[in-house]
Coordinates of C-alpha atoms in Angstrom, one line a residue:
E265 CA 58.3 83.0 36.7
S266 CA 59.1 86.3 38.3
L267 CA 62.6 87.7 37.7
V268 CA 64.5 89.6 40.3
Q269 CA 66.8 92.3 39.1
L270 CA 69.9 92.9 41.1
T271 CA 71.5 96.4 40.9
L272 CA 75.1 96.6 41.9
T273 CA 76.6 99.9 42.9
P274 CA 79.4 100.8 40.4
F275 CA 82.9 100.8 41.8
R276 CA 84.5 104.1 42.0
A277 CA 88.2 104.7 42.5
A278 CA 87.5 107.6 44.8
D279 CA 85.8 105.3 47.3
A280 CA 88.8 103.1 47.5
A281 CA 91.0 106.0 48.6
K282 CA 88.8 106.8 51.6
P283 CA 90.0 105.6 55.0
P284 CA 88.0 102.8 56.7
A285 CA 85.2 104.0 58.9
E286 CA 85.7 103.9 62.7
P287 CA 84.1 101.0 64.4
S288 CA 81.0 101.9 66.5
E289 CA 82.5 100.2 69.6
P290 CA 86.2 100.0 70.4
V291 CA 87.9 96.7 69.8
L292 CA 89.2 95.2 73.1
D293 CA 92.9 94.6 73.3
P294 CA 95.2 93.7 76.2
G295 CA 95.8 97.4 77.0
H296 CA 92.1 98.3 77.0
T297 CA 90.7 99.6 80.3
N298 CA 87.7 97.1 80.1
A299 CA 89.9 94.1 79.9
P300 CA 90.3 92.1 83.2
P301 CA 93.7 92.9 84.9
A302 CA 96.3 90.2 84.8
S303 CA 96.2 89.8 88.6
E304 CA 92.6 88.7 88.4
L305 CA 93.3 86.2 85.6
L306 CA 96.1 84.8 87.7
S307 CA 93.9 84.4 90.7
V308 CA 91.4 82.4 88.7
I309 CA 94.1 80.1 87.5
E310 CA 95.6 79.7 91.0
R311 CA 92.2 79.0 92.4
A312 CA 91.6 76.2 89.9
A313 CA 94.8 74.6 91.1
L314 CA 93.7 74.6 94.7
P315 CA 92.7 71.3 96.3
A316 CA 88.9 70.9 96.6
R317 CA 87.5 71.0 100.1
P318 CA 84.2 69.2 100.9
F319 CA 81.4 71.0 102.8
V320 CA 77.9 70.0 103.9
M321 CA 74.9 72.4 103.9
H322 CA 71.9 71.7 106.1
Y323 CA 68.7 73.3 105.0
G324 CA 64.9 73.1 105.5
K325 CA 62.2 72.9 102.9
E326 CA 58.8 74.0 104.2
G327 CA 55.8 76.2 103.3
P328 CA 55.5 77.0 99.6
A329 CA 58.9 75.5 98.9
R330 CA 57.6 72.0 99.6
L331 CA 55.7 72.2 96.3
L332 CA 59.1 72.4 94.4
S333 CA 60.6 69.3 92.9
H334 CA 64.0 68.1 94.0
L335 CA 65.5 69.3 90.7
N336 CA 64.0 72.8 91.1
V337 CA 65.5 73.0 94.6
M338 CA 69.0 72.0 93.3
Q339 CA 68.8 74.7 90.6
L340 CA 67.8 77.3 93.1
M341 CA 70.6 76.3 95.4
E342 CA 73.2 76.4 92.6
R343 CA 72.2 79.9 91.6
A344 CA 72.2 81.1 95.2
M345 CA 75.7 79.7 95.7
I346 CA 77.0 81.4 92.6
R347 CA 75.3 84.7 93.7
S348 CA 76.8 84.3 97.2
E349 CA 80.3 84.0 95.6
F350 CA 81.0 80.4 96.5
P351 CA 84.2 79.2 94.7
L352 CA 82.4 76.0 93.6
R353 CA 84.2 73.1 92.1
F354 CA 82.6 72.2 88.7
T355 CA 82.6 69.1 86.7
E356 CA 84.7 69.0 83.5
G357 CA 83.3 68.6 79.9
F358 CA 81.0 70.5 77.6
N359 CA 78.3 71.1 80.2
P360 CA 80.0 71.8 83.5
H361 CA 77.9 71.9 86.7
P362 CA 78.7 72.0 90.4
K363 CA 79.6 68.6 92.0
F364 CA 76.6 68.1 94.3
A365 CA 75.6 65.0 96.3
T366 CA 72.3 65.2 98.2
S367 CA 70.2 63.4 100.7
P368 CA 67.5 61.2 99.0
A369 CA 64.8 63.2 97.4
I370 CA 61.5 63.5 99.4
P371 CA 58.1 63.2 97.8
L372 CA 56.6 66.4 96.3
G373 CA 54.5 68.2 98.9
M374 CA 56.4 66.8 101.9
S375 CA 58.1 69.3 104.3
S376 CA 61.5 68.6 105.7
R377 CA 63.8 70.2 108.3
S378 CA 66.7 67.9 107.5
E379 CA 67.9 68.2 103.9
Y380 CA 71.6 68.1 103.0
I381 CA 73.8 69.0 100.1
Q382 CA 77.4 68.0 99.9
F383 CA 79.6 70.1 97.6
E384 CA 83.2 71.1 97.1
L385 CA 84.9 74.5 97.2
Q386 CA 88.2 75.5 95.6
G387 CA 89.0 78.2 98.0
Q388 CA 87.6 79.6 101.3
L389 CA 84.0 79.6 102.3
P390 CA 82.7 83.2 102.1
E391 CA 82.1 85.1 105.3
N392 CA 78.4 85.1 106.5
A393 CA 77.8 82.3 104.0
V394 CA 74.5 81.2 105.6
A395 CA 73.1 84.8 105.6
R396 CA 74.2 85.3 102.0
M397 CA 72.4 82.1 100.9
N398 CA 69.2 82.9 102.8
A399 CA 69.1 86.3 101.2
C400 CA 69.1 84.6 97.7
L401 CA 66.5 81.9 98.4
I402 CA 62.7 81.9 98.2
E403 CA 60.3 81.6 101.1
G404 CA 60.4 78.1 102.7
L405 CA 64.0 77.3 101.8
V406 CA 66.2 78.1 104.8
V407 CA 69.9 77.2 105.2
Q408 CA 70.7 76.2 108.8
S409 CA 74.4 75.6 108.7
I410 CA 77.4 75.0 106.4
V411 CA 80.3 73.0 107.9
P412 CA 83.4 71.2 106.6
F413 CA 83.0 67.5 105.9
E414 CA 85.5 64.7 106.0
A415 CA 84.4 62.8 103.0
K416 CA 87.1 60.1 103.0
G417 CA 86.5 59.5 99.3
Q418 CA 82.8 58.6 99.8
W419 CA 79.5 60.6 99.3
T420 CA 77.9 59.3 102.6
I421 CA 75.2 62.1 102.5
T422 CA 73.3 60.0 100.0
Q423 CA 73.1 57.0 102.4
P424 CA 71.2 57.9 105.6
L425 CA 70.7 55.0 108.1
Q426 CA 67.6 56.4 109.9
A427 CA 65.0 59.1 109.5
T428 CA 62.5 60.5 111.9
Y429 CA 59.1 61.8 110.7
K430 CA 56.1 63.5 112.2
A431 CA 52.6 63.1 110.7
S432 CA 49.4 64.9 111.5
I433 CA 45.9 65.6 110.2
E434 CA 44.2 69.0 110.5
N435 CA 40.8 69.1 112.1
D436 CA 39.1 70.4 108.9
Q437 CA 40.5 67.3 107.0
I438 CA 38.9 64.7 109.2
N439 CA 35.3 65.0 107.9
G440 CA 33.8 61.5 108.0
D441 CA 37.0 59.7 108.9
A442 CA 36.5 59.6 112.6
G443 CA 35.9 55.9 112.7
A444 CA 38.9 55.1 110.5
I445 CA 41.1 57.3 112.7
S446 CA 39.9 55.6 115.8
E447 CA 40.9 52.2 114.4
L448 CA 44.2 53.6 113.2
M449 CA 45.1 54.9 116.7
G450 CA 44.2 51.5 118.2
R451 CA 46.7 49.8 115.9
V452 CA 49.3 52.5 116.7
N453 CA 48.9 51.9 120.4
D454 CA 49.2 48.1 119.9
L455 CA 52.4 48.5 117.9
I456 CA 53.8 50.8 120.5
N457 CA 53.2 48.1 123.1
H458 CA 54.9 45.5 120.9
L459 CA 57.9 47.8 120.5
G460 CA 58.1 48.1 124.2
D461 CA 58.1 44.3 124.6
H462 CA 60.8 44.1 121.9
Y463 CA 63.0 46.5 123.8
K464 CA 62.7 44.3 126.9
G465 CA 64.0 41.3 124.9
N466 CA 60.6 39.7 124.2
D467 CA 59.5 38.5 120.7
F468 CA 58.3 41.3 118.5
Y469 CA 55.0 40.9 116.6
C470 CA 54.0 42.9 113.6
S471 CA 51.9 41.9 110.6
S472 CA 54.1 44.0 108.3
K473 CA 57.2 42.5 106.6
D474 CA 59.0 45.7 107.3
H475 CA 58.8 45.4 111.1
E476 CA 62.6 45.2 111.4
R477 CA 62.8 48.7 109.9
I478 CA 60.7 50.3 112.6
V479 CA 62.9 51.9 115.2
D480 CA 60.4 53.9 117.3
L481 CA 56.8 55.1 117.3
W482 CA 55.0 57.5 119.6
V483 CA 51.8 59.6 119.9
E484 CA 51.9 63.3 120.4
G485 CA 48.1 63.8 120.2
D486 CA 44.8 61.9 119.6
Q487 CA 42.4 64.7 118.5
P488 CA 43.5 65.4 115.9
P489 CA 46.0 62.6 115.5
R490 CA 49.7 63.5 115.6
L491 CA 52.3 60.7 115.3
G492 CA 56.0 60.5 115.4
F493 CA 58.1 57.6 114.0
T494 CA 61.7 56.6 113.2
V495 CA 62.5 54.1 110.5
S496 CA 65.7 52.6 109.3
V497 CA 67.1 51.1 106.1
N498 CA 66.7 47.6 104.8
Q499 CA 69.4 45.2 103.6
N500 CA 69.6 47.1 100.3
G501 CA 70.2 50.5 102.1
A502 CA 66.7 51.9 101.2
L503 CA 64.8 53.8 103.9
L504 CA 61.2 52.9 104.7
K505 CA 59.0 55.6 103.1
P506 CA 56.5 57.4 105.3
K507 CA 53.7 56.5 102.9
D508 CA 54.6 52.8 103.1
F509 CA 54.8 53.1 106.9
L510 CA 51.3 54.5 107.2
E511 CA 49.7 52.2 104.6
Q512 CA 51.6 48.9 105.1
V513 CA 52.7 49.0 108.7
L514 CA 49.8 50.9 110.3
Q515 CA 47.3 49.7 107.7
C516 CA 46.0 53.2 107.2
P517 CA 43.5 53.4 104.3
P518 CA 45.1 55.2 101.3
D519 CA 42.5 58.0 101.2
L520 CA 43.2 58.7 104.9
A521 CA 46.9 58.4 104.5
K522 CA 46.9 61.2 101.8
K523 CA 45.4 63.6 104.4
F524 CA 48.4 63.3 106.7
L525 CA 50.9 66.2 106.6
V526 CA 54.3 64.5 106.9
V527 CA 57.5 66.4 108.0
K528 CA 60.9 64.9 108.0
E529 CA 62.5 66.0 111.2
T530 CA 66.0 64.4 111.4
V531 CA 68.2 62.0 109.6
T532 CA 71.1 59.9 110.9
F533 CA 74.1 59.0 108.7
Q534 CA 76.2 57.0 111.2

């Protein structure tokens, strides 16, 4: 076994008589110039005692931002709010985070012009809040408005009643699907006629079990196909998904449904 020899510096009385060395950095004390003034500390305490005020932010998610997950978007929004000096209300505990409530997450890759975040501020909304947020966000995430919200104790942003979508296919994506698209547009026109009869009080016929969740359907173009549709919630409060509308209601082949670019246009909460 190898032995390690430790050599201790002998103690000398002369070293003990020397004054202690000056620290490399000054030690902060209440009188130090780098310490926050008492007025600022007081303002933080006072702000924490202020009642929380709910707000709703309306934003869009398009372009490259549509490839971000819902969690990624929430992280970007939180950082942008902090950089924009929003006096956010945070949760309590060992891992505090802003108290957010959001509209239901959309599928990865889908664009949307109607996304919402409900949050609370303990103080005033900063001036030019929308411009500040947009200056901190990436391309494709655009804040449209920030308004006060009367929550009445419920997070209603998470429970939309209706949503309107637009779906289209680019010309270069059609390839050999012309026949399937023609059949799809035929079913679309039939369903539009059935909806018209339903609005007139006649019986509504649809082969899908979700026919009661179809509010409206229209065609904006045939070549290439551009559709618009509005769907509502079921008895459990769940919205009909665009993918299910295309595949189950319109009986669109799954491979063709994947080629549709879907954009969420509007949502209704009341």
